[in-house]
PDB file of C-alpha atoms and ligand atoms in Angstrom:
ATOM      1  CA  MET Q   1      69.352  66.391  64.963  1.00  0.00           C
ATOM      2  CA  THR Q   2      72.215  67.142  62.564  1.00  0.00           C
ATOM      3  CA  ARG Q   3      71.835  69.838  59.942  1.00  0.00           C
ATOM      4  CA  PRO Q   4      71.333  67.338  57.046  1.00  0.00           C
ATOM      5  CA  SER Q   5      68.699  65.415  59.032  1.00  0.00           C
ATOM      6  CA  ILE Q   6      66.851  68.681  59.863  1.00  0.00           C
ATOM      7  CA  PHE Q   7      66.968  69.494  56.170  1.00  0.00           C
ATOM      8  CA  ILE Q   8      65.586  66.049  55.243  1.00  0.00           C
ATOM      9  CA  ALA Q   9      62.847  66.317  57.881  1.00  0.00           C
ATOM     10  CA  ALA Q  10      61.837  69.722  56.502  1.00  0.00           C
ATOM     11  CA  ILE Q  11      61.683  68.332  52.985  1.00  0.00           C
ATOM     12  CA  MET Q  12      59.600  65.365  54.177  1.00  0.00           C
ATOM     13  CA  ALA Q  13      57.171  67.706  55.964  1.00  0.00           C
ATOM     14  CA  LEU Q  14      56.820  69.843  52.851  1.00  0.00           C
ATOM     15  CA  LEU Q  15      56.235  66.760  50.711  1.00  0.00           C
ATOM     16  CA  ALA Q  16      53.555  65.531  53.116  1.00  0.00           C
ATOM     17  CA  MET Q  17      51.782  68.903  52.940  1.00  0.00           C
ATOM     18  CA  ALA Q  18      51.983  68.917  49.178  1.00  0.00           C
ATOM     19  CA  ALA Q  19      50.797  65.321  48.768  1.00  0.00           C
ATOM     20  CA  PRO Q  20      47.972  65.204  46.235  1.00  0.00           C
ATOM     21  CA  ALA Q  21      44.593  63.761  47.133  1.00  0.00           C
ATOM     22  CA  ALA Q  22      44.607  59.988  46.852  1.00  0.00           C
ATOM     23  CA  ALA Q  23      43.878  58.759  43.359  1.00  0.00           C
ATOM     24  CA  GLN Q  24      40.303  57.636  42.902  1.00  0.00           C
ATOM     25  CA  GLN Q  25      39.953  54.040  43.972  1.00  0.00           C
ATOM     26  CA  PRO Q  26      37.286  51.844  45.507  1.00  0.00           C
ATOM     27  CA  ALA Q  27      36.157  53.029  48.914  1.00  0.00           C
ATOM     28  CA  PRO Q  28      37.730  51.080  51.747  1.00  0.00           C
ATOM     29  CA  ALA Q  29      35.791  48.121  53.058  1.00  0.00           C
ATOM     30  CA  GLY Q  30      33.430  49.202  55.819  1.00  0.00           C
ATOM     31  CA  LYS Q  31      30.546  47.269  57.249  1.00  0.00           C
ATOM     32  CA  SER Q  32      29.096  45.633  54.160  1.00  0.00           C
ATOM     33  CA  GLY Q  33      25.410  46.311  53.625  1.00  0.00           C
ATOM     34  CA  ILE Q  34      25.119  43.092  51.610  1.00  0.00           C
ATOM     35  CA  GLU Q  35      23.147  40.201  53.044  1.00  0.00           C
ATOM     36  CA  ARG Q  36      23.743  37.757  50.229  1.00  0.00           C
ATOM     37  CA  MET Q  37      24.550  37.354  46.550  1.00  0.00           C
ATOM     38  CA  TYR Q  38      23.003  34.847  44.161  1.00  0.00           C
ATOM     39  CA  VAL Q  39      24.585  33.583  40.957  1.00  0.00           C
ATOM     40  CA  LEU Q  40      21.964  33.208  38.223  1.00  0.00           C
ATOM     41  CA  TYR Q  41      22.143  31.130  35.055  1.00  0.00           C
ATOM     42  CA  CYS Q  42      21.392  33.471  32.145  1.00  0.00           C
ATOM     43  CA  GLY Q  43      21.921  31.317  29.037  1.00  0.00           C
ATOM     44  CA  ASP Q  44      24.493  29.493  26.935  1.00  0.00           C
ATOM     45  CA  ILE Q  45      26.359  30.525  23.805  1.00  0.00           C
ATOM     46  CA  ALA Q  46      27.740  27.902  21.407  1.00  0.00           C
ATOM     47  CA  LEU Q  47      30.412  29.602  19.295  1.00  0.00           C
ATOM     48  CA  ASP Q  48      31.101  28.586  15.701  1.00  0.00           C
ATOM     49  CA  ASP Q  49      34.689  29.738  16.186  1.00  0.00           C
ATOM     50  CA  ALA Q  50      36.201  29.980  19.677  1.00  0.00           C
ATOM     51  CA  SER Q  51      38.901  32.346  18.410  1.00  0.00           C
ATOM     52  CA  SER Q  52      36.320  35.070  17.843  1.00  0.00           C
ATOM     53  CA  PHE Q  53      36.528  35.695  21.603  1.00  0.00           C
ATOM     54  CA  THR Q  54      39.700  33.842  22.613  1.00  0.00           C
ATOM     55  CA  PRO Q  55      42.565  34.745  20.265  1.00  0.00           C
ATOM     56  CA  GLY Q  56      44.674  31.681  19.536  1.00  0.00           C
ATOM     57  CA  ALA Q  57      41.897  29.162  20.216  1.00  0.00           C
ATOM     58  CA  SER Q  58      40.704  26.871  17.429  1.00  0.00           C
ATOM     59  CA  GLY Q  59      37.498  25.048  16.598  1.00  0.00           C
ATOM     60  CA  PRO Q  60      34.089  25.678  18.089  1.00  0.00           C
ATOM     61  CA  GLY Q  61      33.740  27.015  21.615  1.00  0.00           C
ATOM     62  CA  ALA Q  62      31.264  27.903  24.309  1.00  0.00           C
ATOM     63  CA  LEU Q  63      30.504  30.763  26.647  1.00  0.00           C
ATOM     64  CA  SER Q  64      28.326  30.642  29.728  1.00  0.00           C
ATOM     65  CA  VAL Q  65      26.102  33.636  30.445  1.00  0.00           C
ATOM     66  CA  THR Q  66      25.825  34.680  34.080  1.00  0.00           C
ATOM     67  CA  CYS Q  67      23.920  37.301  36.037  1.00  0.00           C
ATOM     68  CA  TYR Q  68      24.253  38.165  39.719  1.00  0.00           C
ATOM     69  CA  LEU Q  69      21.635  39.233  42.214  1.00  0.00           C
ATOM     70  CA  ILE Q  70      22.626  41.087  45.361  1.00  0.00           C
ATOM     71  CA  LYS Q  71      20.460  41.617  48.404  1.00  0.00           C
ATOM     72  CA  HIS Q  72      21.663  44.868  49.945  1.00  0.00           C
ATOM     73  CA  ARG Q  73      19.908  46.541  52.859  1.00  0.00           C
ATOM     74  CA  ASN Q  74      19.047  49.404  50.480  1.00  0.00           C
ATOM     75  CA  GLY Q  75      17.398  47.108  47.923  1.00  0.00           C
ATOM     76  CA  TRP Q  76      17.892  44.370  45.352  1.00  0.00           C
ATOM     77  CA  VAL Q  77      20.661  44.874  42.802  1.00  0.00           C
ATOM     78  CA  LEU Q  78      20.863  42.881  39.572  1.00  0.00           C
ATOM     79  CA  PHE Q  79      24.119  42.827  37.600  1.00  0.00           C
ATOM     80  CA  ASP Q  80      23.370  42.171  33.905  1.00  0.00           C
ATOM     81  CA  THR Q  81      20.241  40.548  32.478  1.00  0.00           C
ATOM     82  CA  GLY Q  82      21.654  37.843  30.189  1.00  0.00           C
ATOM     83  CA  LEU Q  83      20.088  36.436  27.050  1.00  0.00           C
ATOM     84  CA  GLY Q  84      16.406  37.199  26.540  1.00  0.00           C
ATOM     85  CA  ASP Q  85      13.859  34.942  28.241  1.00  0.00           C
ATOM     86  CA  ASN Q  86      12.031  34.772  24.898  1.00  0.00           C
ATOM     87  CA  ILE Q  87      14.835  32.540  23.561  1.00  0.00           C
ATOM     88  CA  ALA Q  88      13.707  29.788  25.970  1.00  0.00           C
ATOM     89  CA  SER Q  89      10.677  29.186  23.757  1.00  0.00           C
ATOM     90  CA  MET Q  90      12.709  28.842  20.534  1.00  0.00           C
ATOM     91  CA  PRO Q  91      13.125  25.090  19.900  1.00  0.00           C
ATOM     92  CA  ASN Q  92      16.635  25.406  18.451  1.00  0.00           C
ATOM     93  CA  GLY Q  93      17.651  28.623  20.140  1.00  0.00           C
ATOM     94  CA  PHE Q  94      18.566  31.873  18.434  1.00  0.00           C
ATOM     95  CA  LYS Q  95      21.228  32.035  15.716  1.00  0.00           C
ATOM     96  CA  SER Q  96      23.395  35.095  16.315  1.00  0.00           C
ATOM     97  CA  GLN Q  97      26.369  36.369  14.324  1.00  0.00           C
ATOM     98  CA  VAL Q  98      28.771  34.321  16.435  1.00  0.00           C
ATOM     99  CA  GLY Q  99      26.800  31.148  17.126  1.00  0.00           C
ATOM    100  CA  MET Q 100      23.726  29.695  18.808  1.00  0.00           C
ATOM    101  CA  TRP Q 101      22.137  31.220  21.879  1.00  0.00           C
ATOM    102  CA  THR Q 102      20.041  28.993  24.090  1.00  0.00           C
ATOM    103  CA  VAL Q 103      18.183  29.550  27.355  1.00  0.00           C
ATOM    104  CA  LYS Q 104      17.266  26.502  29.431  1.00  0.00           C
ATOM    105  CA  ARG Q 105      15.814  28.440  32.366  1.00  0.00           C
ATOM    106  CA  THR Q 106      14.421  31.939  32.243  1.00  0.00           C
ATOM    107  CA  LEU Q 107      15.623  34.744  34.487  1.00  0.00           C
ATOM    108  CA  THR Q 108      11.988  35.428  35.378  1.00  0.00           C
ATOM    109  CA  SER Q 109      11.567  31.856  36.647  1.00  0.00           C
ATOM    110  CA  GLU Q 110      14.782  32.036  38.657  1.00  0.00           C
ATOM    111  CA  LEU Q 111      13.635  35.252  40.320  1.00  0.00           C
ATOM    112  CA  ALA Q 112      10.216  33.669  40.989  1.00  0.00           C
ATOM    113  CA  GLU Q 113      11.915  30.749  42.695  1.00  0.00           C
ATOM    114  CA  LEU Q 114      13.389  33.297  45.111  1.00  0.00           C
ATOM    115  CA  GLY Q 115       9.958  34.859  45.621  1.00  0.00           C
ATOM    116  CA  LEU Q 116      10.808  37.893  43.489  1.00  0.00           C
ATOM    117  CA  LYS Q 117       9.224  39.692  40.559  1.00  0.00           C
ATOM    118  CA  PRO Q 118      11.265  41.815  38.127  1.00  0.00           C
ATOM    119  CA  SER Q 119       9.590  44.874  39.670  1.00  0.00           C
ATOM    120  CA  ASP Q 120      11.264  44.051  43.007  1.00  0.00           C
ATOM    121  CA  ILE Q 121      14.686  44.901  41.567  1.00  0.00           C
ATOM    122  CA  GLY Q 122      15.704  48.371  42.725  1.00  0.00           C
ATOM    123  CA  TYR Q 123      18.972  48.793  40.818  1.00  0.00           C
ATOM    124  CA  LEU Q 124      19.970  47.326  37.498  1.00  0.00           C
ATOM    125  CA  VAL Q 125      23.719  47.560  36.987  1.00  0.00           C
ATOM    126  CA  LEU Q 126      24.851  46.733  33.461  1.00  0.00           C
ATOM    127  CA  SER Q 127      28.406  45.877  32.544  1.00  0.00           C
ATOM    128  CA  GLN Q 128      27.629  47.201  29.051  1.00  0.00           C
ATOM    129  CA  SER Q 129      24.917  47.290  26.410  1.00  0.00           C
ATOM    130  CA  HIS Q 130      25.710  44.231  24.267  1.00  0.00           C
ATOM    131  CA  PRO Q 131      22.759  41.917  23.588  1.00  0.00           C
ATOM    132  CA  ASP Q 132      23.886  38.996  25.781  1.00  0.00           C
ATOM    133  CA  HIS Q 133      23.842  41.372  28.779  1.00  0.00           C
ATOM    134  CA  VAL Q 134      20.674  43.350  28.075  1.00  0.00           C
ATOM    135  CA  GLY Q 135      18.426  40.559  26.761  1.00  0.00           C
ATOM    136  CA  ASN Q 136      15.914  41.114  29.553  1.00  0.00           C
ATOM    137  CA  LEU Q 137      16.372  44.854  29.980  1.00  0.00           C
ATOM    138  CA  GLY Q 138      12.675  45.453  29.231  1.00  0.00           C
ATOM    139  CA  LEU Q 139      11.627  43.480  32.327  1.00  0.00           C
ATOM    140  CA  PHE Q 140      13.303  45.967  34.638  1.00  0.00           C
ATOM    141  CA  SER Q 141      11.937  49.309  33.470  1.00  0.00           C
ATOM    142  CA  GLY Q 142      11.047  50.162  37.084  1.00  0.00           C
ATOM    143  CA  ALA Q 143      14.617  49.736  38.330  1.00  0.00           C
ATOM    144  CA  THR Q 144      17.191  52.495  38.456  1.00  0.00           C
ATOM    145  CA  LEU Q 145      19.637  51.804  35.667  1.00  0.00           C
ATOM    146  CA  VAL Q 146      23.295  52.100  36.731  1.00  0.00           C
ATOM    147  CA  VAL Q 147      25.637  52.466  33.766  1.00  0.00           C
ATOM    148  CA  GLN Q 148      28.618  54.481  32.690  1.00  0.00           C
ATOM    149  CA  LYS Q 149      27.722  57.733  30.956  1.00  0.00           C
ATOM    150  CA  ALA Q 150      30.036  56.716  28.084  1.00  0.00           C
ATOM    151  CA  GLU Q 151      27.902  53.613  27.499  1.00  0.00           C
ATOM    152  CA  TYR Q 152      24.622  55.477  27.867  1.00  0.00           C
ATOM    153  CA  ASP Q 153      25.701  58.083  25.328  1.00  0.00           C
ATOM    154  CA  TRP Q 154      27.298  55.596  22.874  1.00  0.00           C
ATOM    155  CA  ALA Q 155      25.577  56.094  19.542  1.00  0.00           C
ATOM    156  CA  PRO Q 156      23.801  52.874  18.564  1.00  0.00           C
ATOM    157  CA  PRO Q 157      24.181  51.473  15.055  1.00  0.00           C
ATOM    158  CA  ASP Q 158      20.455  51.673  14.291  1.00  0.00           C
ATOM    159  CA  GLY Q 159      20.007  55.227  15.576  1.00  0.00           C
ATOM    160  CA  LYS Q 160      17.641  54.180  18.379  1.00  0.00           C
ATOM    161  CA  PRO Q 161      18.753  54.979  21.936  1.00  0.00           C
ATOM    162  CA  ARG Q 162      20.311  52.027  23.766  1.00  0.00           C
ATOM    163  CA  PHE Q 163      18.207  52.733  26.832  1.00  0.00           C
ATOM    164  CA  ASP Q 164      14.697  53.999  27.410  1.00  0.00           C
ATOM    165  CA  PRO Q 165      15.075  57.745  28.055  1.00  0.00           C
ATOM    166  CA  ALA Q 166      12.129  57.479  30.484  1.00  0.00           C
ATOM    167  CA  GLN Q 167      13.980  55.038  32.770  1.00  0.00           C
ATOM    168  CA  LYS Q 168      15.547  56.420  35.926  1.00  0.00           C
ATOM    169  CA  VAL Q 169      19.315  56.258  35.552  1.00  0.00           C
ATOM    170  CA  ILE Q 170      22.586  56.843  37.362  1.00  0.00           C
ATOM    171  CA  LYS Q 171      25.193  57.715  34.747  1.00  0.00           C
ATOM    172  CA  ALA Q 172      28.536  57.092  36.403  1.00  0.00           C
ATOM    173  CA  GLU Q 173      31.710  58.695  35.145  1.00  0.00           C
ATOM    174  CA  GLY Q 174      34.414  56.330  36.354  1.00  0.00           C
ATOM    175  CA  ASP Q 175      34.402  54.273  39.551  1.00  0.00           C
ATOM    176  CA  TYR Q 176      31.298  54.676  41.661  1.00  0.00           C
ATOM    177  CA  ASP Q 177      30.338  53.375  45.080  1.00  0.00           C
ATOM    178  CA  LEU Q 178      26.622  52.672  44.676  1.00  0.00           C
ATOM    179  CA  PHE Q 179      25.589  52.768  48.337  1.00  0.00           C
ATOM    180  CA  GLY Q 180      28.533  54.633  49.856  1.00  0.00           C
ATOM    181  CA  ASP Q 181      29.500  51.679  52.064  1.00  0.00           C
ATOM    182  CA  GLY Q 182      32.084  50.172  49.716  1.00  0.00           C
ATOM    183  CA  SER Q 183      30.043  46.995  49.215  1.00  0.00           C
ATOM    184  CA  VAL Q 184      28.871  47.473  45.602  1.00  0.00           C
ATOM    185  CA  VAL Q 185      31.403  49.435  43.585  1.00  0.00           C
ATOM    186  CA  LEU Q 186      31.471  50.051  39.850  1.00  0.00           C
ATOM    187  CA  ILE Q 187      34.974  49.734  38.420  1.00  0.00           C
ATOM    188  CA  SER Q 188      35.331  51.563  35.135  1.00  0.00           C
ATOM    189  CA  THR Q 189      36.934  49.223  32.588  1.00  0.00           C
ATOM    190  CA  PRO Q 190      36.376  50.722  29.127  1.00  0.00           C
ATOM    191  CA  GLY Q 191      37.553  49.037  25.948  1.00  0.00           C
ATOM    192  CA  HIS Q 192      35.248  46.139  25.211  1.00  0.00           C
ATOM    193  CA  SER Q 193      32.671  48.894  24.779  1.00  0.00           C
ATOM    194  CA  PRO Q 194      33.106  52.636  25.452  1.00  0.00           C
ATOM    195  CA  GLY Q 195      31.565  52.500  28.909  1.00  0.00           C
ATOM    196  CA  HIS Q 196      32.219  48.957  30.048  1.00  0.00           C
ATOM    197  CA  GLN Q 197      32.354  48.434  33.817  1.00  0.00           C
ATOM    198  CA  CYS Q 198      33.083  45.583  36.228  1.00  0.00           C
ATOM    199  CA  LEU Q 199      31.430  45.243  39.596  1.00  0.00           C
ATOM    200  CA  LEU Q 200      33.445  44.873  42.781  1.00  0.00           C
ATOM    201  CA  VAL Q 201      31.270  43.254  45.439  1.00  0.00           C
ATOM    202  CA  ARG Q 202      32.470  43.088  49.033  1.00  0.00           C
ATOM    203  CA  LEU Q 203      30.649  40.233  50.750  1.00  0.00           C
ATOM    204  CA  PRO Q 204      30.777  40.019  54.538  1.00  0.00           C
ATOM    205  CA  LYS Q 205      31.895  36.384  54.697  1.00  0.00           C
ATOM    206  CA  THR Q 206      33.111  35.451  51.199  1.00  0.00           C
ATOM    207  CA  GLY Q 207      35.210  38.582  50.858  1.00  0.00           C
ATOM    208  CA  ALA Q 208      35.671  40.698  47.746  1.00  0.00           C
ATOM    209  CA  VAL Q 209      34.669  39.391  44.325  1.00  0.00           C
ATOM    210  CA  MET Q 210      35.106  41.145  41.003  1.00  0.00           C
ATOM    211  CA  LEU Q 211      32.422  40.368  38.416  1.00  0.00           C
ATOM    212  CA  THR Q 212      33.951  40.838  35.001  1.00  0.00           C
ATOM    213  CA  GLY Q 213      31.226  41.453  32.448  1.00  0.00           C
ATOM    214  CA  ASP Q 214      33.074  41.246  29.127  1.00  0.00           C
ATOM    215  CA  SER Q 215      36.320  42.899  30.215  1.00  0.00           C
ATOM    216  CA  VAL Q 216      37.491  39.266  30.216  1.00  0.00           C
ATOM    217  CA  HIS Q 217      35.620  36.568  28.286  1.00  0.00           C
ATOM    218  CA  THR Q 218      37.688  33.531  29.230  1.00  0.00           C
ATOM    219  CA  LYS Q 219      40.334  32.487  31.712  1.00  0.00           C
ATOM    220  CA  ALA Q 220      42.714  31.860  28.800  1.00  0.00           C
ATOM    221  CA  ASN Q 221      42.408  35.537  27.866  1.00  0.00           C
ATOM    222  CA  TRP Q 222      43.085  36.630  31.436  1.00  0.00           C
ATOM    223  CA  ASP Q 223      46.095  34.328  31.738  1.00  0.00           C
ATOM    224  CA  SER Q 224      47.565  35.455  28.419  1.00  0.00           C
ATOM    225  CA  HIS Q 225      46.557  39.134  28.799  1.00  0.00           C
ATOM    226  CA  ARG Q 226      44.612  39.097  25.541  1.00  0.00           C
ATOM    227  CA  VAL Q 227      41.322  40.537  24.395  1.00  0.00           C
ATOM    228  CA  PRO Q 228      39.239  39.846  21.300  1.00  0.00           C
ATOM    229  CA  PRO Q 229      40.236  41.926  18.289  1.00  0.00           C
ATOM    230  CA  ARG Q 230      36.511  42.709  17.861  1.00  0.00           C
ATOM    231  CA  ASN Q 231      36.580  44.863  21.018  1.00  0.00           C
ATOM    232  CA  PHE Q 232      35.669  48.528  20.581  1.00  0.00           C
ATOM    233  CA  ASN Q 233      39.154  49.687  21.609  1.00  0.00           C
ATOM    234  CA  VAL Q 234      41.875  47.064  22.078  1.00  0.00           C
ATOM    235  CA  PRO Q 235      44.608  49.185  23.767  1.00  0.00           C
ATOM    236  CA  GLN Q 236      41.999  50.576  26.178  1.00  0.00           C
ATOM    237  CA  SER Q 237      40.799  47.003  26.882  1.00  0.00           C
ATOM    238  CA  LEU Q 238      44.357  45.926  27.731  1.00  0.00           C
ATOM    239  CA  ALA Q 239      44.801  48.927  30.036  1.00  0.00           C
ATOM    240  CA  SER Q 240      41.558  47.915  31.761  1.00  0.00           C
ATOM    241  CA  LEU Q 241      42.988  44.425  32.389  1.00  0.00           C
ATOM    242  CA  ASP Q 242      45.924  46.090  34.152  1.00  0.00           C
ATOM    243  CA  ARG Q 243      43.551  48.230  36.189  1.00  0.00           C
ATOM    244  CA  MET Q 244      41.568  45.129  37.176  1.00  0.00           C
ATOM    245  CA  ALA Q 245      44.727  43.337  38.286  1.00  0.00           C
ATOM    246  CA  THR Q 246      45.555  46.302  40.529  1.00  0.00           C
ATOM    247  CA  VAL Q 247      42.055  46.435  42.041  1.00  0.00           C
ATOM    248  CA  LEU Q 248      42.075  42.653  42.590  1.00  0.00           C
ATOM    249  CA  LYS Q 249      45.377  42.876  44.427  1.00  0.00           C
ATOM    250  CA  GLU Q 250      44.408  45.901  46.519  1.00  0.00           C
ATOM    251  CA  ASN Q 251      41.210  44.175  47.632  1.00  0.00           C
ATOM    252  CA  ASN Q 252      42.470  40.597  47.791  1.00  0.00           C
ATOM    253  CA  ALA Q 253      39.497  39.899  45.527  1.00  0.00           C
ATOM    254  CA  GLN Q 254      38.481  36.832  43.553  1.00  0.00           C
ATOM    255  CA  LEU Q 255      37.948  37.187  39.803  1.00  0.00           C
ATOM    256  CA  TRP Q 256      34.677  35.661  38.576  1.00  0.00           C
ATOM    257  CA  ILE Q 257      34.513  35.465  34.791  1.00  0.00           C
ATOM    258  CA  GLY Q 258      30.851  35.225  33.837  1.00  0.00           C
ATOM    259  CA  HIS Q 259      31.434  33.816  30.353  1.00  0.00           C
ATOM    260  CA  GLU Q 260      34.001  31.180  31.430  1.00  0.00           C
ATOM    261  CA  THR Q 261      32.329  27.767  31.202  1.00  0.00           C
ATOM    262  CA  SER Q 262      34.966  26.061  33.375  1.00  0.00           C
ATOM    263  CA  GLU Q 263      33.888  28.294  36.284  1.00  0.00           C
ATOM    264  CA  VAL Q 264      30.245  27.147  36.148  1.00  0.00           C
ATOM    265  CA  PRO Q 265      30.826  24.004  38.257  1.00  0.00           C
ATOM    266  CA  LEU Q 266      32.824  26.084  40.743  1.00  0.00           C
ATOM    267  CA  ARG Q 267      29.881  28.337  41.610  1.00  0.00           C
ATOM    268  CA  LYS Q 268      26.868  27.849  43.829  1.00  0.00           C
ATOM    269  CA  TYR Q 269      23.853  28.834  41.731  1.00  0.00           C
ATOM    270  CA  ALA Q 270      20.550  30.162  43.094  1.00  0.00           C
ATOM    271  CA  PRO Q 271      18.728  29.322  45.254  1.00  0.00           C
ATOM    272  CA  ALA Q 272      22.052  28.728  47.031  1.00  0.00           C
ATOM    273  CA  TYR Q 273      23.888  31.981  47.753  1.00  0.00           C
ATOM    274  CA  TYR Q 274      27.075  33.621  48.952  1.00  0.00           C
ATOM    275  CA  GLU Q 275      27.260  35.695  52.112  1.00  0.00           C
TER     276      GLU Q 275
HETATM  277 ZN1   ZN A 301      29.124  39.094  26.887  1.00  0.00          ZN
END
């Protein structure tokens, strides 16, 4: 070895010793503990003005509302609870600030079709605390809530706590591998709300899928790297889109946008499932 190459080798060895711990990122894929994942219909939103969620759009619009149910060997995991089942009994739906909410099939009935009661759900992961994601929160008081601490602690406008203080809760601070096997991983994506999170699900046959919550409302927003101006923190939302793109690439994952109506026909809905 020449003197310069010895010098370079010494530098390389020093650098290797001094290398910092790997940045926090989803645990590597191991043997997935997931048996299957169901896609559940959780309501429809007819928007008076599509641009309220998709900047640049015009005229009325629509958002689908989707929940996901995962059968893991450690228990049932529900991601988001959709619009409230009570809306199903309102003849014309519920008029919200942004448009009409309707529910054609209740979450309770969809669970029943799978032989499940709300009390069978062990873990309730919420992307965030907005009403179209927590409409049926009250049905799952026996589940362990899994949210970001920033969302849990976010002061609500009416002064009442967002979540029942009596409910068992895991308050994550950043990414979090729920079962330690890399199969159900919270990906912290703040911006739409202070503690928004996506869910990275590693399915044994389908592969990795990222469930978006409201980090992305529509495919047009993803393609144009835009977020609604109504988001809690727009620059933070845009940084979260970048983070998602990195996680998608690292995991060769599919992006499933729960509010994107054009994706509805692409999915198998319960009782069909993904493995
Ligand atoms: Zn939403």
